[in-house]
Short mmCIF file of C-alpha atoms in Angstrom, two decimals:
data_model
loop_
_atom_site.label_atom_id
_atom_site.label_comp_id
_atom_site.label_asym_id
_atom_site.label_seq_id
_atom_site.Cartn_x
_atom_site.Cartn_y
_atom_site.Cartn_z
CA UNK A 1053 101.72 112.22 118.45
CA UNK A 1054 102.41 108.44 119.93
CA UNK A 1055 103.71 106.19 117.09
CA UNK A 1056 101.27 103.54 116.49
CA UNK A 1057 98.07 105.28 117.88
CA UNK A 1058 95.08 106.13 115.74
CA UNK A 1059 95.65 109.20 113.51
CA UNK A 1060 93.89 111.29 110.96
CA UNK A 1061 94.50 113.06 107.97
CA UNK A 1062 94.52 116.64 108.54
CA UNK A 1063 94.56 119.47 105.92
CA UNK A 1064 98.28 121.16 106.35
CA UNK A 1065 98.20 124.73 106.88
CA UNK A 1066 98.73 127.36 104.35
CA UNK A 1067 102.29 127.02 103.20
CA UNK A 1068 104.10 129.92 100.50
CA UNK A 1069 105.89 126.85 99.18
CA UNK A 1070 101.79 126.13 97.38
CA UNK A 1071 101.88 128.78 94.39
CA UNK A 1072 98.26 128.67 94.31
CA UNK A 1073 97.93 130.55 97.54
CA UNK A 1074 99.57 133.43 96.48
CA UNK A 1075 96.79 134.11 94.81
CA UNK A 1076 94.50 132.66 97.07
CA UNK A 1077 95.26 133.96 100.21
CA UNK A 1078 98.22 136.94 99.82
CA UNK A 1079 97.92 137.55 103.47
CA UNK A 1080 98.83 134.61 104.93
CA UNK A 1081 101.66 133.89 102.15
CA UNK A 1082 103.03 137.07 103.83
CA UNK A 1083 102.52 136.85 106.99
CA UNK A 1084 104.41 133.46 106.72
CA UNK A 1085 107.10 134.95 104.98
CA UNK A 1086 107.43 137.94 107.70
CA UNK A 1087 107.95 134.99 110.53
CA UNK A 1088 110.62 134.07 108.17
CA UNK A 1089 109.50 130.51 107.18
CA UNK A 1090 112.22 129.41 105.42
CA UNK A 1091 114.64 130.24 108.48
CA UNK A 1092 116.62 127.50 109.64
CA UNK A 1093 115.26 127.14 112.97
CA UNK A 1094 111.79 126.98 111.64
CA UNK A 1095 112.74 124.32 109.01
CA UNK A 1096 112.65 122.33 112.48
CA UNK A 1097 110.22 123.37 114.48
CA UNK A 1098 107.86 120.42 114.83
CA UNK A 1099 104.44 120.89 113.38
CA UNK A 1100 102.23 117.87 114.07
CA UNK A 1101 99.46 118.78 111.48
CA UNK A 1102 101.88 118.13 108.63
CA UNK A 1103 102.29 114.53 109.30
CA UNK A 1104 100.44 112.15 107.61
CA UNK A 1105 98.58 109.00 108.87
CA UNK A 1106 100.53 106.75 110.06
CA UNK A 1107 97.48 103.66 109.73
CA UNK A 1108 98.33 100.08 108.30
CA UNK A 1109 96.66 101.25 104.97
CA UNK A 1110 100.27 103.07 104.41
CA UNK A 1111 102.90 100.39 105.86
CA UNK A 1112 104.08 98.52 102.26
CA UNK A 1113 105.24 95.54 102.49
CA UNK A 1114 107.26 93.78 100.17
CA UNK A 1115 105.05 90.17 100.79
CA UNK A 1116 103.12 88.03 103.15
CA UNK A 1117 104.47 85.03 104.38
CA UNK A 1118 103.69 82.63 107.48
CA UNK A 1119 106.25 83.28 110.10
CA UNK A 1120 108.56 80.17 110.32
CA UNK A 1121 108.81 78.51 113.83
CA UNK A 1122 112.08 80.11 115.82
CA UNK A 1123 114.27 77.51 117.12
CA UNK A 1124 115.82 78.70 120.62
CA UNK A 1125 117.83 81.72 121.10
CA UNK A 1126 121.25 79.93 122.19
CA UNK A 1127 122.96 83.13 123.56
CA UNK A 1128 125.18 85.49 122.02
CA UNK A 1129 127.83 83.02 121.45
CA UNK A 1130 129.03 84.30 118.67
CA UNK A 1131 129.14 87.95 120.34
CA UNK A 1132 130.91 86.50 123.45
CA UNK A 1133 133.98 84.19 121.68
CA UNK A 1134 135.73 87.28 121.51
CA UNK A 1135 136.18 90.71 124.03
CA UNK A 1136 136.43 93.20 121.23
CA UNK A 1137 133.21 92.10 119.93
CA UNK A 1138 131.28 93.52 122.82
CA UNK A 1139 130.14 97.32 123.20
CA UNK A 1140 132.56 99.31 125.79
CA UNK A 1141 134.20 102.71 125.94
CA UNK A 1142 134.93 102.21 122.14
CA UNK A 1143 132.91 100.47 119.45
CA UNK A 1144 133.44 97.46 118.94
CA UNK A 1145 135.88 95.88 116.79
CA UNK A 1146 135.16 92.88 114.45
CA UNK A 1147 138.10 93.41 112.01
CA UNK A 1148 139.09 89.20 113.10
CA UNK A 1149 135.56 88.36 111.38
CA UNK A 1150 135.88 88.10 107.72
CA UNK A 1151 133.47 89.82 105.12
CA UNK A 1152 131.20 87.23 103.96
CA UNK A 1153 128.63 87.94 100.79
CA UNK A 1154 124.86 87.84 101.04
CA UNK A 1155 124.19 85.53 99.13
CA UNK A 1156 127.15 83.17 99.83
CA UNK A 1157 125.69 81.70 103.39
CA UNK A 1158 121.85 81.29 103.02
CA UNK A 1159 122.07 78.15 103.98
CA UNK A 1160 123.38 79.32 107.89
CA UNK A 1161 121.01 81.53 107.91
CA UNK A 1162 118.25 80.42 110.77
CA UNK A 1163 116.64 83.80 112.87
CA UNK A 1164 115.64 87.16 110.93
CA UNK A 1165 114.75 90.27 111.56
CA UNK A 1166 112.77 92.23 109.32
CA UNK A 1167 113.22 95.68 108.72
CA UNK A 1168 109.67 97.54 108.72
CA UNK A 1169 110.72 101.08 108.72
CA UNK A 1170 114.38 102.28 107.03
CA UNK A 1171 113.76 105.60 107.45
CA UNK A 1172 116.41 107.55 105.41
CA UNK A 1173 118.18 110.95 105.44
CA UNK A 1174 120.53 113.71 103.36
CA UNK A 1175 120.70 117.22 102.87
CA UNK A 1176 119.36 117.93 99.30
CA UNK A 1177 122.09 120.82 99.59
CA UNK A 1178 125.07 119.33 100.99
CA UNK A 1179 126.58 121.35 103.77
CA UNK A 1180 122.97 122.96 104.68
CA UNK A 1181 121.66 121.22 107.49
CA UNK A 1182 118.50 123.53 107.00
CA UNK A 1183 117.90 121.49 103.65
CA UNK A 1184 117.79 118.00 105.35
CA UNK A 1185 115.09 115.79 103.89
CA UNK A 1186 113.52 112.07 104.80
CA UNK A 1187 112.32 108.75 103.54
CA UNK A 1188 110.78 106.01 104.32
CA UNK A 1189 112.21 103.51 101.29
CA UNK A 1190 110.31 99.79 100.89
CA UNK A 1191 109.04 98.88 104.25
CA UNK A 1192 109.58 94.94 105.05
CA UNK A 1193 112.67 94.73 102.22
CA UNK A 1194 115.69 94.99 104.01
CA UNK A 1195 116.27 92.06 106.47
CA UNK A 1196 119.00 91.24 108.66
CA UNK A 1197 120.13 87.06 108.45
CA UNK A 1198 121.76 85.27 111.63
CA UNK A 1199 121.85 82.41 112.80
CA UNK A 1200 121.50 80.64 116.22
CA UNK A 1201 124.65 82.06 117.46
CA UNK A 1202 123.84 85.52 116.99
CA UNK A 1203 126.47 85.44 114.21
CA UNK A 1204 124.87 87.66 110.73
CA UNK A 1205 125.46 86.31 107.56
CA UNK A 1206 123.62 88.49 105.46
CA UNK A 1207 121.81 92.36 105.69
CA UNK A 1208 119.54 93.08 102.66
CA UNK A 1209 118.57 96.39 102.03
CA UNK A 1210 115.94 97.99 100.67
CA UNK A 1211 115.04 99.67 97.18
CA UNK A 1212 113.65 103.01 96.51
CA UNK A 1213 111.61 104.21 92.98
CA UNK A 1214 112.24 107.43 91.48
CA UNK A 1215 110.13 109.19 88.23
CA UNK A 1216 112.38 110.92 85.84
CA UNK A 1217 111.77 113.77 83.58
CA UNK A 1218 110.85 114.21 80.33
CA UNK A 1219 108.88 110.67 80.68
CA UNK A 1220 112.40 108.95 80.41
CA UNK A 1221 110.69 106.27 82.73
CA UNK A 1222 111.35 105.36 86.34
CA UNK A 1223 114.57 104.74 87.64
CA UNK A 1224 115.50 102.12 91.23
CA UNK A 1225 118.20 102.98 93.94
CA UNK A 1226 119.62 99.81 95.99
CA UNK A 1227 122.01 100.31 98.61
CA UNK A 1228 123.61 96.92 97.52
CA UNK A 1229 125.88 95.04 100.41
CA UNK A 1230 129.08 93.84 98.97
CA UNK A 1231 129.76 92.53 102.39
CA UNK A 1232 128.83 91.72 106.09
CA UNK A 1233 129.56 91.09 109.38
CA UNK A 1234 129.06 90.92 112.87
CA UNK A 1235 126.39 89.66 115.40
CA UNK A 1236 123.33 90.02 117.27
CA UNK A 1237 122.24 89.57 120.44
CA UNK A 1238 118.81 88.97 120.47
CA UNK A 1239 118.36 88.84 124.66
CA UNK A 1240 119.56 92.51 124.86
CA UNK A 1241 118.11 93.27 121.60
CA UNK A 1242 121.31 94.59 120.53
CA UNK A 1243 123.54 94.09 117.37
CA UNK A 1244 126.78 95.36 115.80
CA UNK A 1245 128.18 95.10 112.04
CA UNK A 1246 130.50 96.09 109.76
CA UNK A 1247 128.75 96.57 106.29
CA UNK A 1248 130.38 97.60 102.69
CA UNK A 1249 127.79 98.91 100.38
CA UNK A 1250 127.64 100.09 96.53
CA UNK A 1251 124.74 102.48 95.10
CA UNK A 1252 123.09 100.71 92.26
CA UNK A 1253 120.90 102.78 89.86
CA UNK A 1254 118.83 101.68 86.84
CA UNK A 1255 116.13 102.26 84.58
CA UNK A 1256 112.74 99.95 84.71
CA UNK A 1257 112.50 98.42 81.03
CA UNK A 1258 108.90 95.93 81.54
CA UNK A 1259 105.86 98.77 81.69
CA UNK A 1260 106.35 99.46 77.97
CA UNK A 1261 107.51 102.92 79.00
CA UNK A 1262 107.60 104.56 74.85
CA UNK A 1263 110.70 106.46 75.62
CA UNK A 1264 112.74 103.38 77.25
CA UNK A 1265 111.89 100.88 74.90
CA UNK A 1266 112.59 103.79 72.16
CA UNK A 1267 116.69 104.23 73.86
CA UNK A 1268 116.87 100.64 74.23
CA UNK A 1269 116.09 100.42 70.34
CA UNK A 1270 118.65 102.64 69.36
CA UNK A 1271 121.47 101.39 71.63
CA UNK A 1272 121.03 97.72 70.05
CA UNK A 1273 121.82 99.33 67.00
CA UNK A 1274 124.72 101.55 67.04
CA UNK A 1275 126.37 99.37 70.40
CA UNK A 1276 124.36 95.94 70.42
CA UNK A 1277 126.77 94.27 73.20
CA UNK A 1278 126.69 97.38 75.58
CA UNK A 1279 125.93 97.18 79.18
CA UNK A 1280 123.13 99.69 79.16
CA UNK A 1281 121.72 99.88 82.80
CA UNK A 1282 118.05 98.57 81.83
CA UNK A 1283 117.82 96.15 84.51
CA UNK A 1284 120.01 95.26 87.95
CA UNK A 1285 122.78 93.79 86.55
CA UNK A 1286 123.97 96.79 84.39
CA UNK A 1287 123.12 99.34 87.11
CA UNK A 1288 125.31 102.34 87.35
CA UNK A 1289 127.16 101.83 90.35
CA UNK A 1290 128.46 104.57 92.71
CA UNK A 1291 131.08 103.81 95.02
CA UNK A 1292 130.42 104.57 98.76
CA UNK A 1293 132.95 104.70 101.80
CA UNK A 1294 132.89 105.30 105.70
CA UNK A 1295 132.70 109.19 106.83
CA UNK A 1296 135.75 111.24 105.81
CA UNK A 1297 137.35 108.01 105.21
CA UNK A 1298 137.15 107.28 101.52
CA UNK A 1299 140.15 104.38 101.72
CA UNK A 1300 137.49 102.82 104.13
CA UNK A 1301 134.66 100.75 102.79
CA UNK A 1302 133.83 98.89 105.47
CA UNK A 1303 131.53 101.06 108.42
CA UNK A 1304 129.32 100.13 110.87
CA UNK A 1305 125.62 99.85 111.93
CA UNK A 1306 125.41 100.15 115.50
CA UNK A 1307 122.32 100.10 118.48
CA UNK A 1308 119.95 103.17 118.67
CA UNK A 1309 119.54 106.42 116.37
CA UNK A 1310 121.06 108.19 114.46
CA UNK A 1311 122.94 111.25 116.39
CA UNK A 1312 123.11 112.55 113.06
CA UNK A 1313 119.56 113.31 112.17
CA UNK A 1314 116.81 114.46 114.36
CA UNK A 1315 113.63 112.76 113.14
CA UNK A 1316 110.56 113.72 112.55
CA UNK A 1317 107.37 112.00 115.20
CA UNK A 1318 106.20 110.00 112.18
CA UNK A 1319 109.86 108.61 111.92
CA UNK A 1320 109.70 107.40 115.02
CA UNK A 1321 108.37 103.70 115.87
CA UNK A 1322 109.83 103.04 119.66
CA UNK A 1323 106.31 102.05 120.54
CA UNK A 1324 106.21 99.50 117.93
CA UNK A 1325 109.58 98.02 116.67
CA UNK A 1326 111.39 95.64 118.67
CA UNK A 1327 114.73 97.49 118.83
CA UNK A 1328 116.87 100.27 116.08
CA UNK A 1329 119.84 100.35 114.41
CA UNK A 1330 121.59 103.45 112.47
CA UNK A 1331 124.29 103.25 110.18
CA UNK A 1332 125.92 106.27 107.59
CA UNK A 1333 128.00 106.40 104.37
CA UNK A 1334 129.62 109.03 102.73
CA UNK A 1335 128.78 108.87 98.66
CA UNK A 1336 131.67 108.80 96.67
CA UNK A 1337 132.37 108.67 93.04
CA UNK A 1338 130.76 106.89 89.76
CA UNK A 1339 132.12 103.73 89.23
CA UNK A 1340 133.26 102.78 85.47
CA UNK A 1341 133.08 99.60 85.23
CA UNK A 1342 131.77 99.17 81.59
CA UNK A 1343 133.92 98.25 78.84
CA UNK A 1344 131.25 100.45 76.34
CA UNK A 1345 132.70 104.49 75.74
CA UNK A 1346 128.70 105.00 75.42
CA UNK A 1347 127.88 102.96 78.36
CA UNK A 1348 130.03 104.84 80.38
CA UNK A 1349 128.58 108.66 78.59
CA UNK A 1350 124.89 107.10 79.30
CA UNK A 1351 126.17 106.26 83.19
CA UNK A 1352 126.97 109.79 83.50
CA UNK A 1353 123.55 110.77 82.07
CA UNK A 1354 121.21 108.70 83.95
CA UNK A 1355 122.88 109.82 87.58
CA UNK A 1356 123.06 113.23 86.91
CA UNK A 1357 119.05 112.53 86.25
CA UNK A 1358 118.25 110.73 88.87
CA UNK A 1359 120.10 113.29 91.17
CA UNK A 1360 118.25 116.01 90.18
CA UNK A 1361 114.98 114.28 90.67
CA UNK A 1362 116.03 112.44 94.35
CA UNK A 1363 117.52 115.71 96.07
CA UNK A 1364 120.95 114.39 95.27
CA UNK A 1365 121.06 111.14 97.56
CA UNK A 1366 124.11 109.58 95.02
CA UNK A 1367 125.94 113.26 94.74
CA UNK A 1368 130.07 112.76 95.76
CA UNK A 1369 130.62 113.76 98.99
CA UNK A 1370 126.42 112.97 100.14
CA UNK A 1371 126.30 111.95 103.45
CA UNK A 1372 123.38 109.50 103.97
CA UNK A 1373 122.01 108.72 107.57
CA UNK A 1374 119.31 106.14 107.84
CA UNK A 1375 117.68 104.08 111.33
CA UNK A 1376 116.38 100.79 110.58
CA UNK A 1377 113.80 99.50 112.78
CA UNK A 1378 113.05 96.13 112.92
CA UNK A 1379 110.21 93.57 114.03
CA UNK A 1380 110.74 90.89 116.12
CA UNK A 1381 113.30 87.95 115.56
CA UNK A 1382 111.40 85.13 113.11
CA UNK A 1383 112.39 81.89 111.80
CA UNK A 1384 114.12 81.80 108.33
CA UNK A 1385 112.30 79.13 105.43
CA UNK A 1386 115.49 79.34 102.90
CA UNK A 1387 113.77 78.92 100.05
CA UNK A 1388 111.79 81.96 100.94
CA UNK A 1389 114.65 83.92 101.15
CA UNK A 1390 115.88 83.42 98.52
CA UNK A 1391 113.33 84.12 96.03
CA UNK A 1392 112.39 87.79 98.62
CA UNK A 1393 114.16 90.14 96.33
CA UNK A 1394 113.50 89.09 93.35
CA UNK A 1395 109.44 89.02 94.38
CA UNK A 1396 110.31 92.06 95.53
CA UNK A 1397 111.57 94.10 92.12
CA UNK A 1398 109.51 92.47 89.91
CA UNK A 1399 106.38 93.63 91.40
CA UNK A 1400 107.84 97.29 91.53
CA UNK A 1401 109.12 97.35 88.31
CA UNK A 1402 106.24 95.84 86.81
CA UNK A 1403 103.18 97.69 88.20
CA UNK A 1404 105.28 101.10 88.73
CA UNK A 1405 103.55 100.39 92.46
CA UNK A 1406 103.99 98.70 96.02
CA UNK A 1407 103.05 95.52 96.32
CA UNK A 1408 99.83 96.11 98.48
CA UNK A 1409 98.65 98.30 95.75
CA UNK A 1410 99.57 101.52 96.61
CA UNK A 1411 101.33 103.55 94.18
CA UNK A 1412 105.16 104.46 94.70
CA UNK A 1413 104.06 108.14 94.94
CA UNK A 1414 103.00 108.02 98.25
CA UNK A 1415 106.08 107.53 99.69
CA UNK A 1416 107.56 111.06 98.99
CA UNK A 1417 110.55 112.89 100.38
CA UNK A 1418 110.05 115.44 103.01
CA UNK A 1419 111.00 117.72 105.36
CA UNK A 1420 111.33 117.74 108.76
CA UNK A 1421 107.69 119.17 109.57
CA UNK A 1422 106.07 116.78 106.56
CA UNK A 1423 105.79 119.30 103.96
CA UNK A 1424 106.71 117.44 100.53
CA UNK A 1425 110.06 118.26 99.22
CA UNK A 1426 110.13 119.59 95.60
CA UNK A 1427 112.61 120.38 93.46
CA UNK A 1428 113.65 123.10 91.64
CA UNK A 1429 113.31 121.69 88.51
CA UNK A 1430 116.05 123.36 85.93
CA UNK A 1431 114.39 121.67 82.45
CA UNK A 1432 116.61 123.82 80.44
CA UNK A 1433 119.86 122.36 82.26
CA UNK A 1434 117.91 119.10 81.97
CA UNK A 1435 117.24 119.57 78.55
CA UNK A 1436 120.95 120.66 77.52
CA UNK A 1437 122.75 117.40 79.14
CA UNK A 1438 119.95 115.62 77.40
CA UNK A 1439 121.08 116.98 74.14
CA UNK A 1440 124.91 116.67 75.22
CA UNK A 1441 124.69 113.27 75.76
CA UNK A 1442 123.47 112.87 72.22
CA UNK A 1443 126.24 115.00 70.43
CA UNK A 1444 128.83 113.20 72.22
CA UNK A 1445 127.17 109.62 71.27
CA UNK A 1446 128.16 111.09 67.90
CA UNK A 1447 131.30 111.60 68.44
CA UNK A 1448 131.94 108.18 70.50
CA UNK A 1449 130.62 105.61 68.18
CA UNK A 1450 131.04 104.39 64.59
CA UNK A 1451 130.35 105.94 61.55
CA UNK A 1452 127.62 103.38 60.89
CA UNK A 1453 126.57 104.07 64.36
CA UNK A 1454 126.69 108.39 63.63
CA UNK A 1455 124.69 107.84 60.24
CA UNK A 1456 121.38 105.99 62.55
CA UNK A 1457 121.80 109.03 64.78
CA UNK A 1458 121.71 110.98 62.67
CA UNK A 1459 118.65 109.34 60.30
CA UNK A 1460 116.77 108.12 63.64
CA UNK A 1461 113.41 109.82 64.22
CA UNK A 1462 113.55 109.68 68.18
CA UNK A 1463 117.34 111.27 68.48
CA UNK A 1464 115.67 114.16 66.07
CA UNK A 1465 113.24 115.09 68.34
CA UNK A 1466 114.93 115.18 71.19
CA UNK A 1467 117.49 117.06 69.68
CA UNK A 1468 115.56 119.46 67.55
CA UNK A 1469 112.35 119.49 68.99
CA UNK A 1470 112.05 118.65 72.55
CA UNK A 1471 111.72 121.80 74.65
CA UNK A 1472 111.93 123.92 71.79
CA UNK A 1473 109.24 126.84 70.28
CA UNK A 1474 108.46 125.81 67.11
CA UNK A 1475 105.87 128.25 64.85
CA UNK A 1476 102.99 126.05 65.35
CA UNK A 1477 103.97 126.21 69.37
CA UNK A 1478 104.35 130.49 69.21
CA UNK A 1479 100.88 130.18 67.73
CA UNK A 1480 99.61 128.20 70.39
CA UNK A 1481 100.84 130.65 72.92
CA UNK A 1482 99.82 133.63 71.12
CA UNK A 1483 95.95 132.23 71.01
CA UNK A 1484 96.07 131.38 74.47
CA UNK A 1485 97.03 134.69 76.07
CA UNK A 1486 94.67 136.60 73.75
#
């Protein structure tokens, strides 16, 4: 399959990860598993019919705009003011550059490139290459800033949504850049950085999501000045360091792939992006930054959830690969900028869907051949840290704060109810398999 030709939807094969055709078809569910399937060399054996369609009625993007008139390329002068800068036997060093803050040079910033496909990578079982899974996050998000020099002053990445159990709403993962820098080279459609990055993760609180608004109800009561991670700003953050090197939090993103992750065809966009970059990060621990005991127990909660749902992306010691491949260098209108992200999340969070419409389901993790990765959902382990996190609120806050615990309808469900047989439940059953 050529990236960027005309494509169809096909109807995968049968696959014994479908339960339904076990009973369907018992045959081929066994002759599958006689091949051996599962086997780690078939895990990456490219099979073309799993890939979806690859058409312009899947790219998301995060907005239109006009493309801004690019003032002339005036040479790498930035790369070229110093030797070490420049690719040779070694990577290149840019330690002399300082780290400079997105947001603290938007004004420099003249020449973008914007990041169509960041196509992301991790073993849901770390240590299992067999268990490697990809993503595409937000297409046309992530963008890297520079200006006529070559010099960057700024790399935005992009967001990705995740649905948690139990209804508990839908959570965002940023890899947020603490800090930047480097250069591009936009005659030999090259480019080198050193980038420091934090995982940010957060529940939406705007689609009058019951069980959110019913949590964020109860925490203004028993801790009304905690730093509950309902929006960006509270996010639990998870602290993230170069490979093997957690004393390192500066790593770089460097020309071509990955030689960490072989990617699938429909990962692949050679044919249509104007160059690729890779970069990887080793996860490491939860960061506790808030000054709430609850905060900090709720922190906990909401990562082990969104772990279990994302095939671990934010688990210490997670390595994460990803390519970014870019369009074309374009002219930067500031004001634009500026406003990108927050255009951006607010049409996510808001309509629980891309902003061209198409709902955040459709960009699922996979496997290598395209089959949709699934996890093995443990609700009772769910269900028990669920509960956990509730006896130990208990314990953490006031007596005041105990007693509407205690008295408060949702926290008895949860507690009591949720998951649980009841009689009227047993009766249920017991009519149904009559």
């Amino acid at each position: 399959e050529v990236a960027g030709a005309k494509t169809t939807t096909t109807t995968p094969p049968p696959h014994p990860r479908n339960p339904m055709l076990s009973a369907m078809m018992p045959g081929k569910v066994a002759q599958c598993r006689h091949l051996g399937r599962h086997s780690f060399y078939e895990r990456f054996r490219p099979k073309p019919s799993y890939f979806p369609s690859y058409s312009s009625s899947t790219h998301l993007f995060a907005e239109n705009h006009d493309p801004v008139p690019l003032a002339p390329w005036k040479g790498a002068g930035f790369k070229n003011s110093n030797p070490d800068f420049e690719y040779s036997v070694t990577k290149p060093d840019l330690s002399t550059i300082p780290m400079t803050k997105n947001l603290d040079n938007i004004d420099k910033i003249t020449r973008m490139q914007r990041i169509k496909w960041p196509e992301f990578s991790w073993f849901s079982k770390i240590g299992d290459p067999s268990s490697r899974i990809y993503v595409t996050f937000a297409q046309d998000v992530s963008r890297i800033g520079y200006d006529d020099d070559g010099r960057i002053w700024s790399l935005v990445c992009p967001q990705r949504a995740i649905l948690l159990p139990f209804g508990i709403g839908c959570a965002f993962v940023e890899v947020t850049v603490t800090g930047v820098r480097g250069w591009v080279d936009e005659e030999n459609k090259s480019c080198c950085a050193d980038v420091s990055v934090e995982g940010n993760v957060w529940i939406e609180a705007k689609a009058g999501n019951p069980v959110v608004e019913a949590l964020r109800g109860l925490f203004r009561k028993i801790d009304p000045i905690g730093e509950f991670p309902f929006n960006k700003a509270n996010a639990v953050k998870v602290y993230a360091h170069q490979v093997g090197n957690p004393h390192q939090v500066e790593w770089p993103m460097v020309n071509g792939t990955s030689p960490h992750i072989f990617q699938p065809i429909g990962k692949r966009h050679f044919d249509e992006a104007y160059s690729v970059y890779n970069l990887e990060v080793e996860v490491g621990k939860r960061i506790k930054n808030k000054t709430s005991p609850l905060c900090d127990r709720f922190d906990e909660l909401l990562l082990d959830l969104f772990n279990e749902q994302s095939g671990g992306i934010l688990l210490e010691g997670q390595r994460v690969s990803w390519n970014v491949w870019p369009l074309a260098p374009e002219g930067v209108d500031t004001k634009e900028w500026e406003g990108h992200a927050d255009k951006w999340f607010h049409s996510m969070n808001v309509k629980h869907e891309y902003p061209d419409g198409v709902s955040i389901k459709e960009r699922e993790i996979s496997f290598f051949d395209g089959e949709e990765f699934t996890k093995d959902f443990d609700s009772k382990m769910v269900l028990f840290k669920i509960k956990d996190f509730f006896k130990d609120a208990k314990e953490i806050v006031d007596a005041e704060g105990a007693a509407e615990l205690k008295r408060n309808p949702f926290v008895t469900y949860v507690t009591e109810f949720l998951g649980e047989k009841t009689p009227l439940l047993d009766h249920i059953l017991k009519r149904d398999t009559k």
